[in-house]
Coordinates of C-alpha atoms and ligand atoms in Angstrom, one line a residue:
X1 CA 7.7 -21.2 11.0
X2 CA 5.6 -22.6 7.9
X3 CA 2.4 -23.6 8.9
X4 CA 0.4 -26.2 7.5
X5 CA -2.1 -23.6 7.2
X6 CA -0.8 -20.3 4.9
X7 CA -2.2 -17.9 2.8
X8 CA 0.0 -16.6 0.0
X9 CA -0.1 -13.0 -0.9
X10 CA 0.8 -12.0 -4.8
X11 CA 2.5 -8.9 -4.3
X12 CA 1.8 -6.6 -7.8
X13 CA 3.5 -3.9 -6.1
X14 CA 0.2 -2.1 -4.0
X15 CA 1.4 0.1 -1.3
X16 CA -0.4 -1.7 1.3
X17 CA 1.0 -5.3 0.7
X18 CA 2.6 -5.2 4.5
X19 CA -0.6 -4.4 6.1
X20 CA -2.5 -7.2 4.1
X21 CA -0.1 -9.8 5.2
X22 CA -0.5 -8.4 8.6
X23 CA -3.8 -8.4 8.6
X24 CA -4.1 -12.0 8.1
X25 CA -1.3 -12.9 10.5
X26 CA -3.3 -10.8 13.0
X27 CA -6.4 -13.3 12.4
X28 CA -3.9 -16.0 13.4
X29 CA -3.2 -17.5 10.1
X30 CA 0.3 -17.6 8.7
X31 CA 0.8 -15.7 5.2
X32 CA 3.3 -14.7 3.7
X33 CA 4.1 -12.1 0.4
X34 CA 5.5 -13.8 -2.8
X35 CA 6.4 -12.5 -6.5
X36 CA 3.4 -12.2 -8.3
X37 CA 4.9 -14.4 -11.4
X38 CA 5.3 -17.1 -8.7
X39 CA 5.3 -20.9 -11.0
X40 CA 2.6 -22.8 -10.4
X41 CA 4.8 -25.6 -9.1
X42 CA 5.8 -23.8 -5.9
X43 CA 2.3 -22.5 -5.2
X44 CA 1.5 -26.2 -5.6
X45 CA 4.8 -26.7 -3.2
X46 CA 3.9 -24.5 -1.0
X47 CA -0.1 -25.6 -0.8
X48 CA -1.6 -22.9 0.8
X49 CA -5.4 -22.8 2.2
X50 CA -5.7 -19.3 -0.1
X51 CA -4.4 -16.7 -2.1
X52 CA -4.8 -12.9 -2.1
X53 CA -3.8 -10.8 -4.9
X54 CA -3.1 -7.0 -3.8
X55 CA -3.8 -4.6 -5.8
X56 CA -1.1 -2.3 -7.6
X57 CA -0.7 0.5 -9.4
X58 CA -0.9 -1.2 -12.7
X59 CA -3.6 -1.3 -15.4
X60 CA -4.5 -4.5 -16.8
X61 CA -4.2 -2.3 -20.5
X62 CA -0.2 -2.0 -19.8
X63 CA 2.0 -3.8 -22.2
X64 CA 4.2 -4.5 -19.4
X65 CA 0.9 -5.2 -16.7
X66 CA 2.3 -7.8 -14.4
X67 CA 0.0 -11.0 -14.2
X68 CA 0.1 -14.4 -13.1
X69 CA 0.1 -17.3 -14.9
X70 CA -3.7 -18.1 -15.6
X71 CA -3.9 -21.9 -14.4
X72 CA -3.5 -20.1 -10.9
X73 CA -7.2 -20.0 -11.8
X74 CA -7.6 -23.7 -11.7
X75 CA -6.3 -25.0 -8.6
X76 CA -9.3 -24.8 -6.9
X77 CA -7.9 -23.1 -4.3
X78 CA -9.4 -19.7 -3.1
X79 CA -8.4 -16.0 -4.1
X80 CA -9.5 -13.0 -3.2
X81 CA -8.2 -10.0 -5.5
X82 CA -7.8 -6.2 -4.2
X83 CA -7.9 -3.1 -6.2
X84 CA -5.8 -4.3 -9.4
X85 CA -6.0 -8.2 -8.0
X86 CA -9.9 -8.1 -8.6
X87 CA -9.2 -6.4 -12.4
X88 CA -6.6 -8.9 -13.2
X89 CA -9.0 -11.6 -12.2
X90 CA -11.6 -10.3 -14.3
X91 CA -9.7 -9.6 -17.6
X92 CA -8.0 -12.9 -17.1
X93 CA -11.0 -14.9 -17.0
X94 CA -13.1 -13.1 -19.3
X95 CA -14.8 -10.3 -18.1
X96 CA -14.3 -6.2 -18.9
X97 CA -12.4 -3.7 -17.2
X98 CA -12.7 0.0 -18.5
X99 CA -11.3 3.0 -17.7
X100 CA -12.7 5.7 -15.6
X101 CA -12.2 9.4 -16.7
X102 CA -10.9 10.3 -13.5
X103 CA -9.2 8.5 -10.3
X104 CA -12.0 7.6 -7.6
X105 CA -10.3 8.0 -4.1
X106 CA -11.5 8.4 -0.8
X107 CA -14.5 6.5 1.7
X108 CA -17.4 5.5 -0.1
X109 CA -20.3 3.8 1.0
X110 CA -20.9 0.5 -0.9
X111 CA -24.1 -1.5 -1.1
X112 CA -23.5 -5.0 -1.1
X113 CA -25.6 -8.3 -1.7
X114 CA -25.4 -11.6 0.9
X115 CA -22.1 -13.4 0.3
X116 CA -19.8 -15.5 2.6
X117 CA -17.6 -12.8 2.4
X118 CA -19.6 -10.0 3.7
X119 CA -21.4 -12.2 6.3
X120 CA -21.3 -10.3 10.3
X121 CA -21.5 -7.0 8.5
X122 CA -22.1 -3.6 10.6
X123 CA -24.5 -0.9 8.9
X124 CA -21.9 1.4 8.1
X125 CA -20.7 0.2 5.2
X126 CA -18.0 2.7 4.1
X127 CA -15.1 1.5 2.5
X128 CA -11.7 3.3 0.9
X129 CA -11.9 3.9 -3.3
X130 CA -8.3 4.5 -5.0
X131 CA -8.8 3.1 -8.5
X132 CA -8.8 4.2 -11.9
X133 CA -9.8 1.4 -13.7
X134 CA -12.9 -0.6 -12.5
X135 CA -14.8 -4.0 -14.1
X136 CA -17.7 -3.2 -16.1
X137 CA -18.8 -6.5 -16.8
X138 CA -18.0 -9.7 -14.6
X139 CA -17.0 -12.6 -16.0
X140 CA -19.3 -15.7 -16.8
X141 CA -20.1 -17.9 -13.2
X142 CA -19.4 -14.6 -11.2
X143 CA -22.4 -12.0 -9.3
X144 CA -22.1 -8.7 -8.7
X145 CA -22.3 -8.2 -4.7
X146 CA -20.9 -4.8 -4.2
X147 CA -21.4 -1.4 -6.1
X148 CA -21.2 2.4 -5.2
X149 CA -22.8 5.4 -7.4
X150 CA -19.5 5.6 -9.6
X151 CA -18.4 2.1 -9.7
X152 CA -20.9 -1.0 -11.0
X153 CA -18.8 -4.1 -9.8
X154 CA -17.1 -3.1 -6.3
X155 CA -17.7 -6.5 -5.6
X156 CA -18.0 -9.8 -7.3
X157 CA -18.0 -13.4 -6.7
X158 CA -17.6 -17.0 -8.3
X159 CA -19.2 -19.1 -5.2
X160 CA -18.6 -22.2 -6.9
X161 CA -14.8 -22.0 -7.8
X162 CA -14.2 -19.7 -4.4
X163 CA -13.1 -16.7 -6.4
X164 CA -13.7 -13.2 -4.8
X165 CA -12.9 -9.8 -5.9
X166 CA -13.1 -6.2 -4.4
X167 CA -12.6 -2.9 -5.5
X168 CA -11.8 -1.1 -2.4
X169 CA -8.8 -1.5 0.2
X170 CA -10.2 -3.8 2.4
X171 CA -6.8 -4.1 4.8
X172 CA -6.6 -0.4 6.1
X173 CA -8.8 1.5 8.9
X174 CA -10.5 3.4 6.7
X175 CA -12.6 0.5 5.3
X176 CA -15.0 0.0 8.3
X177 CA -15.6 -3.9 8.2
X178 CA -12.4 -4.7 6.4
X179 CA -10.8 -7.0 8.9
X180 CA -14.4 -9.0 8.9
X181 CA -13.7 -9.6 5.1
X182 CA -10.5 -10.7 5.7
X183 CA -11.7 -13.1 8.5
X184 CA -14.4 -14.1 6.3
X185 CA -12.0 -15.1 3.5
X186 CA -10.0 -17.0 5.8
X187 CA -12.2 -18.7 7.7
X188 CA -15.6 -18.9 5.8
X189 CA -14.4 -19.3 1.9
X190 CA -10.7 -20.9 2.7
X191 CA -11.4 -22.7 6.2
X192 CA -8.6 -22.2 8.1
X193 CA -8.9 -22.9 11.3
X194 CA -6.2 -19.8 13.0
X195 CA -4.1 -21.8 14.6
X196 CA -1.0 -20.2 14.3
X197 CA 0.2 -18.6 17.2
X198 CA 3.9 -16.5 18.3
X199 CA 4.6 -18.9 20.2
X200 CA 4.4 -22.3 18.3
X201 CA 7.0 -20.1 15.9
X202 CA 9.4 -19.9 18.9
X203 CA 8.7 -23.9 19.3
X204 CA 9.1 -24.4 15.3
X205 CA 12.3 -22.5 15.1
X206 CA 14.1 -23.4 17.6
X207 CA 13.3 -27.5 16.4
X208 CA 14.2 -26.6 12.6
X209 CA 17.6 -24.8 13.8
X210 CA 18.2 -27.8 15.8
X211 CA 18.0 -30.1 12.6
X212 CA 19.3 -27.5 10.2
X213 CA 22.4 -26.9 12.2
X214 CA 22.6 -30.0 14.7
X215 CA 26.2 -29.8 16.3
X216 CA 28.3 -27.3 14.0
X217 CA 29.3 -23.5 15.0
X218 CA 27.3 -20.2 14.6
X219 CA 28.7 -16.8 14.9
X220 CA 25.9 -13.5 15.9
X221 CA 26.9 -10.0 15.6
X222 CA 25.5 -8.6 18.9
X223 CA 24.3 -5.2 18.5
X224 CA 21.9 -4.8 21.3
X225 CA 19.1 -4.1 19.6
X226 CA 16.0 -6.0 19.6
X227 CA 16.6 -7.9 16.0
X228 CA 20.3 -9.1 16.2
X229 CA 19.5 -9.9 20.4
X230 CA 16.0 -11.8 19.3
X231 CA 18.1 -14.0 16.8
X232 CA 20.7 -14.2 19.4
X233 CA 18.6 -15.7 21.9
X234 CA 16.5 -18.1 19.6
X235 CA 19.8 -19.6 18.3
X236 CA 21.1 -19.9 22.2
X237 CA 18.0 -22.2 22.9
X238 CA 18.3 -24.4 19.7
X239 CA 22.5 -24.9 19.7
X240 CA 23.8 -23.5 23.4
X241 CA 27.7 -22.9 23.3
X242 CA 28.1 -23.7 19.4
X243 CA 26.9 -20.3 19.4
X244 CA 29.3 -17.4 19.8
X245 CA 27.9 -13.9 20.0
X246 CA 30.5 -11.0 19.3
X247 CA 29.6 -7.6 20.8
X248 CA 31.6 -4.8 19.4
X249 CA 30.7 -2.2 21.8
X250 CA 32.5 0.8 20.1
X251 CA 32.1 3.5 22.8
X252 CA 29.4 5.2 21.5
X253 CA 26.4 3.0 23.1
X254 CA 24.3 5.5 25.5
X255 CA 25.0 5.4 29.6
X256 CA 25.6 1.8 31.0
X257 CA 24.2 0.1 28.0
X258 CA 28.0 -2.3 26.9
X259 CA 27.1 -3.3 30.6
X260 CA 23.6 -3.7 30.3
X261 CA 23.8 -6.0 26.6
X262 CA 26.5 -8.1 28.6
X263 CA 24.7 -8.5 31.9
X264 CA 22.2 -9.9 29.5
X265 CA 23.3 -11.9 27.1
X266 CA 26.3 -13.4 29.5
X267 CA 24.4 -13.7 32.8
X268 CA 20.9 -14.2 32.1
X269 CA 21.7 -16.6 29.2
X270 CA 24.5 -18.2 30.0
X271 CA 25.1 -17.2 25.9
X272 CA 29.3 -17.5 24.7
X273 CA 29.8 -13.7 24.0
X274 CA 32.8 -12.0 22.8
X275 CA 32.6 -8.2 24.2
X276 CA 35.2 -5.8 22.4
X277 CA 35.6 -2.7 24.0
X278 CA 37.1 -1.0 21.1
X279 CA 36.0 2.6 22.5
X280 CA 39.7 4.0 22.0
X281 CA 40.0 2.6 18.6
X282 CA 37.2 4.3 17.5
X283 CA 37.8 7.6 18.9
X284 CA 41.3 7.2 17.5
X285 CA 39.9 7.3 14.3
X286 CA 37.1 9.7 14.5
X287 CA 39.3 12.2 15.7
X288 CA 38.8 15.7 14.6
X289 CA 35.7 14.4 12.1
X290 CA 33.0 16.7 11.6
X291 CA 31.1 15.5 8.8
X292 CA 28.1 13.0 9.4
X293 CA 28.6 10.9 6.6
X294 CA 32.2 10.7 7.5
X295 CA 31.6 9.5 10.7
X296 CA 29.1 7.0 9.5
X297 CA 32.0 5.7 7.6
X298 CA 34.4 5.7 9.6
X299 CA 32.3 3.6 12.3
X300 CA 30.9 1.0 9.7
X301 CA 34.4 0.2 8.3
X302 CA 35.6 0.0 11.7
X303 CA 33.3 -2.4 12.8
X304 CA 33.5 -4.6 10.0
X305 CA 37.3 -4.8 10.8
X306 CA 36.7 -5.3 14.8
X307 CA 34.3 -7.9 13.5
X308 CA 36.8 -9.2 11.3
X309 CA 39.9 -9.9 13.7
X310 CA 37.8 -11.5 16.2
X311 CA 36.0 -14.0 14.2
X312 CA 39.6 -14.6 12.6
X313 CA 40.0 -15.6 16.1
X314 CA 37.6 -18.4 16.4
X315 CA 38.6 -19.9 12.8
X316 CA 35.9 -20.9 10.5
X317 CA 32.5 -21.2 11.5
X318 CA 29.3 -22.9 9.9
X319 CA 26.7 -20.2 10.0
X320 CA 26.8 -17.0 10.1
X321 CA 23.5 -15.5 12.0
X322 CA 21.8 -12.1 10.7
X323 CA 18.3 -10.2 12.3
X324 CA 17.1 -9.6 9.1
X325 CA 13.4 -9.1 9.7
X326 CA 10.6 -9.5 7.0
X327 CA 10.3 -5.7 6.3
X328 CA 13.9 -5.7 5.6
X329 CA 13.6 -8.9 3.0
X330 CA 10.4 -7.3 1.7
X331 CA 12.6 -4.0 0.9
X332 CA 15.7 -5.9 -0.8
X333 CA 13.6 -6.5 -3.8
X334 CA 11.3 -9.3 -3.2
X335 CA 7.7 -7.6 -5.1
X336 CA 10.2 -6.5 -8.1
X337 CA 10.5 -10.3 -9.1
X338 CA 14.1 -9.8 -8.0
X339 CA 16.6 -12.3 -6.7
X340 CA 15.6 -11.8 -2.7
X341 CA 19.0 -10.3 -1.6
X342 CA 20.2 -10.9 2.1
X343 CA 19.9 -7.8 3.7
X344 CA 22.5 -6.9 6.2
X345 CA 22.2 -5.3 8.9
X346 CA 25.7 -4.4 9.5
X347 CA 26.9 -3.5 6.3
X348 CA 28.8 -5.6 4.2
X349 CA 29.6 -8.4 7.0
X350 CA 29.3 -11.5 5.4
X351 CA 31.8 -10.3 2.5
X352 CA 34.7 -10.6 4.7
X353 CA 33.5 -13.2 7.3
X354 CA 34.9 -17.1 6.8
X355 CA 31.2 -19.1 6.9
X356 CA 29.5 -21.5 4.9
X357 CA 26.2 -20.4 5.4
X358 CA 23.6 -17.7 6.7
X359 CA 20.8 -18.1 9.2
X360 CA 18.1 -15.4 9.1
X361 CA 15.2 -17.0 11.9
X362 CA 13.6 -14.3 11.7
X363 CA 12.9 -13.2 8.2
X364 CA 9.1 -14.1 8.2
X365 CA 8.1 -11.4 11.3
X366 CA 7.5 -8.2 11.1
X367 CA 8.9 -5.9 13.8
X368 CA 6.2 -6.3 16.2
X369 CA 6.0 -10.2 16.3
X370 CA 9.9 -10.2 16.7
X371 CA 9.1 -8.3 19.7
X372 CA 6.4 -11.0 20.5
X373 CA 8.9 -13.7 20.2
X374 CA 11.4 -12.0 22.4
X375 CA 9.1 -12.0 25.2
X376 CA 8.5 -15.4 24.7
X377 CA 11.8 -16.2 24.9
X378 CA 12.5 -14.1 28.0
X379 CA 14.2 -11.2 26.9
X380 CA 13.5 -8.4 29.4
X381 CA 10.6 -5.8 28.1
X382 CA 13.4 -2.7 28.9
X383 CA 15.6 -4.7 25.6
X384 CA 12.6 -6.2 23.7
X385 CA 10.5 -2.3 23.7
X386 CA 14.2 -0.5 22.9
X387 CA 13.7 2.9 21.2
X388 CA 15.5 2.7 17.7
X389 CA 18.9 3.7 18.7
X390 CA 21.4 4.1 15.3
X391 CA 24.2 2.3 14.1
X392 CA 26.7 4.8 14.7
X393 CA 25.5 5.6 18.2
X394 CA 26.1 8.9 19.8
X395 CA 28.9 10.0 17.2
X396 CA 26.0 11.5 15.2
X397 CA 24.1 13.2 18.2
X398 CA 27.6 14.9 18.8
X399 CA 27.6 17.7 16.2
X400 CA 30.8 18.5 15.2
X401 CA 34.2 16.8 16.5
X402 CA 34.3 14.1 18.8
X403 CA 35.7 13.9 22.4
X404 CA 35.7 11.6 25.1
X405 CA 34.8 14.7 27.1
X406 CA 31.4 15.6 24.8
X407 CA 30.8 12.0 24.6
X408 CA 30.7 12.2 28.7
X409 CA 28.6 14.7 28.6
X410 CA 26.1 13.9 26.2
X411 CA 25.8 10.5 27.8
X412 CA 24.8 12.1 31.5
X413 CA 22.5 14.7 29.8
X414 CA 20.5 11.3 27.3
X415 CA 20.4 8.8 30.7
X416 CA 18.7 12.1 32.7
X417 CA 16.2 12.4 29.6
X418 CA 15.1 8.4 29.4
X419 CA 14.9 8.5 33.6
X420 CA 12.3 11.5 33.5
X421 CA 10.4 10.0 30.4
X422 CA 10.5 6.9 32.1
X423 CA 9.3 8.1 35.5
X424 CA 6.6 10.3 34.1
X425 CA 5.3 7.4 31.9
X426 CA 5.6 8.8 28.6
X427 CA 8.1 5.6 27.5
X428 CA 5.3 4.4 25.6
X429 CA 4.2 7.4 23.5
X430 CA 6.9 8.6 22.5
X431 CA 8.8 7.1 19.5
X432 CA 12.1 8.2 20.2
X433 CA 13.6 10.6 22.4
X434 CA 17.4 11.6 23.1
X435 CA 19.6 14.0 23.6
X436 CA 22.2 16.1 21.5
X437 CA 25.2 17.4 22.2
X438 CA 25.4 20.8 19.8
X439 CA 28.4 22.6 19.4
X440 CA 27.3 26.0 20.4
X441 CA 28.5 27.1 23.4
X442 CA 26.9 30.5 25.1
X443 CA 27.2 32.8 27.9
X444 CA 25.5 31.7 31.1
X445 CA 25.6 32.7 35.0
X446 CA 26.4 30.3 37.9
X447 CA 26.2 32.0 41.5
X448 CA 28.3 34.5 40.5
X449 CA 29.9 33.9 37.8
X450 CA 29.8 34.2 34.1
X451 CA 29.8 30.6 32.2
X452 CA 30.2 29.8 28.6
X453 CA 29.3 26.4 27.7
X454 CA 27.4 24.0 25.7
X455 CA 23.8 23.7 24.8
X456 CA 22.0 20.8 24.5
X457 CA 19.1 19.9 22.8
X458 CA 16.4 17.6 23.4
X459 CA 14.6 15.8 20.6
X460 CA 11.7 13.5 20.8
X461 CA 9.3 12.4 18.1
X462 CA 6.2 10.5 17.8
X463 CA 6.1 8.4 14.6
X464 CA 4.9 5.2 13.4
X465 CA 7.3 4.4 10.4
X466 CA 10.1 7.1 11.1
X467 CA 9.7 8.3 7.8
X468 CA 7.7 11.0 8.9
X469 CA 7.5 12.6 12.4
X470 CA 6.4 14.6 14.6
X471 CA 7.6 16.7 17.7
X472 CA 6.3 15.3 21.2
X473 CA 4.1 17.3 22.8
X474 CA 6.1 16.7 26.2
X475 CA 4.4 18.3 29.2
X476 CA 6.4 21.5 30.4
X477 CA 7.0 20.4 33.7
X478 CA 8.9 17.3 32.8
X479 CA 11.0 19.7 30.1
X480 CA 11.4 22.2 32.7
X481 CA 12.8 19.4 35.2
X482 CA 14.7 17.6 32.9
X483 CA 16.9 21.2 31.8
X484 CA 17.3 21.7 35.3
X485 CA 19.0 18.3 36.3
X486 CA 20.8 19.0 33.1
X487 CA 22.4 21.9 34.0
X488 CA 22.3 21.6 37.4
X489 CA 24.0 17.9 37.5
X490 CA 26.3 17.8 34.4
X491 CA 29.1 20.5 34.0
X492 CA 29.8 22.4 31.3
X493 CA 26.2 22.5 29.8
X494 CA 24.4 26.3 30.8
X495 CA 21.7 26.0 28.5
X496 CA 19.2 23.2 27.5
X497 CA 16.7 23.5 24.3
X498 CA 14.0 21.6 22.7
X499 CA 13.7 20.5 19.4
X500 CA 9.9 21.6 17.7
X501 CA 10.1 20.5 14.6
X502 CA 8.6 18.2 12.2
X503 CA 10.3 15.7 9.6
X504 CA 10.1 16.7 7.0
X505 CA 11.4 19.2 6.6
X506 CA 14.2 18.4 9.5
X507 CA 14.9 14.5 10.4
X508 CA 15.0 13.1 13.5
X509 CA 18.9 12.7 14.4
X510 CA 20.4 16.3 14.1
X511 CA 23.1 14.1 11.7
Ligands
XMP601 P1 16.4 10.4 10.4 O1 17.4 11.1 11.2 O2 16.9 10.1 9.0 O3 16.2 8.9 11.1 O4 15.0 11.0 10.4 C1 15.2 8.0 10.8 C2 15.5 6.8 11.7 O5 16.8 6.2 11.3 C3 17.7 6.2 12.4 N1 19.0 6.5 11.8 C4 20.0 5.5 11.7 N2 20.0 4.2 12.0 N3 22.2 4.1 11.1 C5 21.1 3.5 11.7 O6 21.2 2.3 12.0 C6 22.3 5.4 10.8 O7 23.2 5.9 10.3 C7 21.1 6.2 11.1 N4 20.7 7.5 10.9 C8 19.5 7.6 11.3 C9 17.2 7.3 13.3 O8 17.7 7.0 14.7 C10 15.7 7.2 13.2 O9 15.2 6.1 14.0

């Protein structure tokens, strides 16, 4: 995965850290986020062609301010500071930061002098303010080339030593030419050359898990979803059989989809999977369970335990293989200067499995290059563009109690939903969609005669990071058939709704 070319981001904790390391990957150049106390000995380790401070919400005045060690200034490699990166680089090196009365925020047009890093410029030259603090006075050997009507030094530069510094955010939409100062960083002040493609990672990976793991035994817990099935795959082409996926398929995966993971992963890649249908044992235990939490319990012990007995099975193995994905690592801690915990997917796993190792190949991409590299590696697109589907499957789209009989249900009534989104097109707009089996049942008429029966609702939100969503604006006529097949094709359901609200203040599962 490392390149010879990187760019290494000093996180001091600014909200847009992701979307600056992004950014950069998008220009084809590999970079990657770091603690911003990082030693001088691994930046010199890790050589990169650059360095970008974010910005933060810090001031440089703080006591407790977090800064890098100064000789970061003297390795002649370049930096480009953001926001709190550019004030940092100022106070460090000798210039003045003061403090503004009040917080500048929002898209400001800023005029700005020639520099490498403004070079291929379009007119509009509006860019987004959030800052408190700003530099007064630049230190000695740097120019001013930017300023707005509140701020004097929105830009500055040291030509000579290939140190740069703006005010404003250049990695998000609202700054118009931002992604042209990023390209100009990397490719007119640091001189990389963008080589760095999805698919030499695929070839890098799968040569480095060759050497790292040459001819000992890997165990994958096999959800279906795109991380642990990515992983799965990549591991599959760099060791073949030493590789033993399990698959606890605990009853709750929508319509077909045990079949579907195993046609997969058994057929198409020839992969050594364990599948345990361990649908009964599950339902054993989550019988009579209403409470959500409960149920989420219930299933994530279970599966640890499932887990457990089957790789008891196969005796000890070598490495132990997790989908953690770079958001994930980013999350356990990595910009609070923390030890980087392992995150794991499945809760708890590795606490009870016997291996010597973990292998995470996947813990430098963000969501949307893992789906890169599985279509590199031939996953189909139907896997590889998977709606989020959770852990505990349909036991919390079942409100209430569990039975086989709901579960039957609300299976049909989900697989009629996805085939009418699918055939009207809409797969790719909409974020995630699903059904719900409620627990209210209500009077109906069939020919005639009098039902009572269940409701179900449909849900479907559009959302980029599923924190907030909201409700799809599905066309009527796609509702309106898909609550007629409903209760036309699946018994016991008289009565279809849909779900119109936003998260907050509901969430997208109804549990
Ligand atoms: P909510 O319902 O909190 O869901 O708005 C946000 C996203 O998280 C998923 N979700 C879960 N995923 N285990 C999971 O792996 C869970 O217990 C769980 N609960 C919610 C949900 O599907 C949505 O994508």
């Amino acid at each position: 995965m490392k390149n010879d070319e990187s760019i290494l981001i000093l996180d001091f904790y600014g909200q847009y850290n992701q979307l600056i390391a992004r950014r950069v990957r998008e220009c084809n150049v590999y970079s990657e986020i770091v603690p911003y106390n990082i030693s001088i000995d691994k930046i010199k380790e890790k050589n990169p062609k650059g360095i970008i401070f974010t910005g933060g919400p810090a001031s440089v005045f703080a006591e407790d301010a977090p800064k890098c060690d100064p000789k970061i200034f003297e390795l002649g490699i370049p930096i480009l500071g953001i926001c709190y990166g550019m004030q940092l680089m100022a106070d460090t090196l000798g210039g003045e930061v003061s403090r503004a009365n009040k917080r500048e925020y929002g898209e400001t047009k800023v005029n700005i002098s020639p520099s490498p890093i403004f070079e291929g410029f379009t007119d509009n030259n509006v860019c987004l303010m959030s800052h408190t603090n700003f530099v007064s006075v630049v230190p000695e050997g740097f120019n001013v080339i930017g300023y707005t009507d509140s701020c004097p030094v929105a830009a500055m530069e040291n030509r000579v030593k290939k140190l740069y510094g703006i005010q404003f955010h250049p990695e998000v939409n609202h700054t118009v030419n931002g992604t042209q100062i990023i390209k100009n960083f990397l490719f007119n002040v640091c001189k990389c050359s963008g080589n760095w493609k999805m698919s030499s990672f695929v070839e890098e990976s799968i040569k480095a898990l060759k050497e790292r793991i040459g001819d000992k035994k890997a165990l994958c817990a096999l959800s279906g979803g795109v991380d642990s099935s990515v992983a799965a795959v990549l591991l599959h082409k760099a060791i073949g059989k030493n590789l033993t996926c399990i698959f606890v398929d605990h009853g709750l995966l929508r319509k077909n989809e045990g079949d579907e993971v195993e046609n997969i992963f058994r057929n198409q890649f020839d992969i050594n999977l364990i599948r345990v249908n361990a649908k009964d044992r599950f339902l054993g235990k989550l019988a009579g369970i209403s409470d959500p939490e409960t149920k989420r319990k219930i299933i994530g012990e279970e599966f640890i335990r499932v887990f457990e007995e089957e790789a008891k099975k196969i005796g000890t193995v070598d490495y132990l293989v997790q989908g953690t994905i770079y958001p994930d690592v980013i999350e356990s801690g990595l910009g609070k200067g923390e030890t980087i915990k392992s995150h794991h997917n499945v809760g708890g796993l590795p606490d009870y499995v016997d291996f010597k190792e973990i292998v995470e190949p996947l813990r430098d991409l963000f969501k949307d290059e893992v789906r890169k590299t599985g279509l590199e590696l031939g996953i189909p697109e139907d896997l590889v563009f998977r709606q989020p589907f959770p852990g505990p499957g349909l036991a919390i789209r079942i409100i209430g109690d569990i039975t086989e009989d709901k579960l039957d249900i609300l299976k049909d009534a989900d697989a009629i939903f996805r085939e009418e989104i699918k055939l009207a097109n809409l797969e790719k707009d909409l974020n995630q969609y699903f059904a719900v089996l409620t627990n209210l049942k209500s009077v109906g008429v069939m020919g005639d005669e009098r039902t009572y029966d269940y409701t179900v609702a449909l849900r479907s939100v559009t959302t980029s990071d599923f924190m907030t969503a909201t409700w799809s604006k599905i066309p009527y006529d796609i509702l309106e058939k898909v609550s007629s097949r409903i209760v036309n094709e699946i018994k016991h359901v008289n009565r279809v709704v849909y779900d119109i609200t936003n998260k907050p203040p509901a969430t997208i599962e109804w549990e």
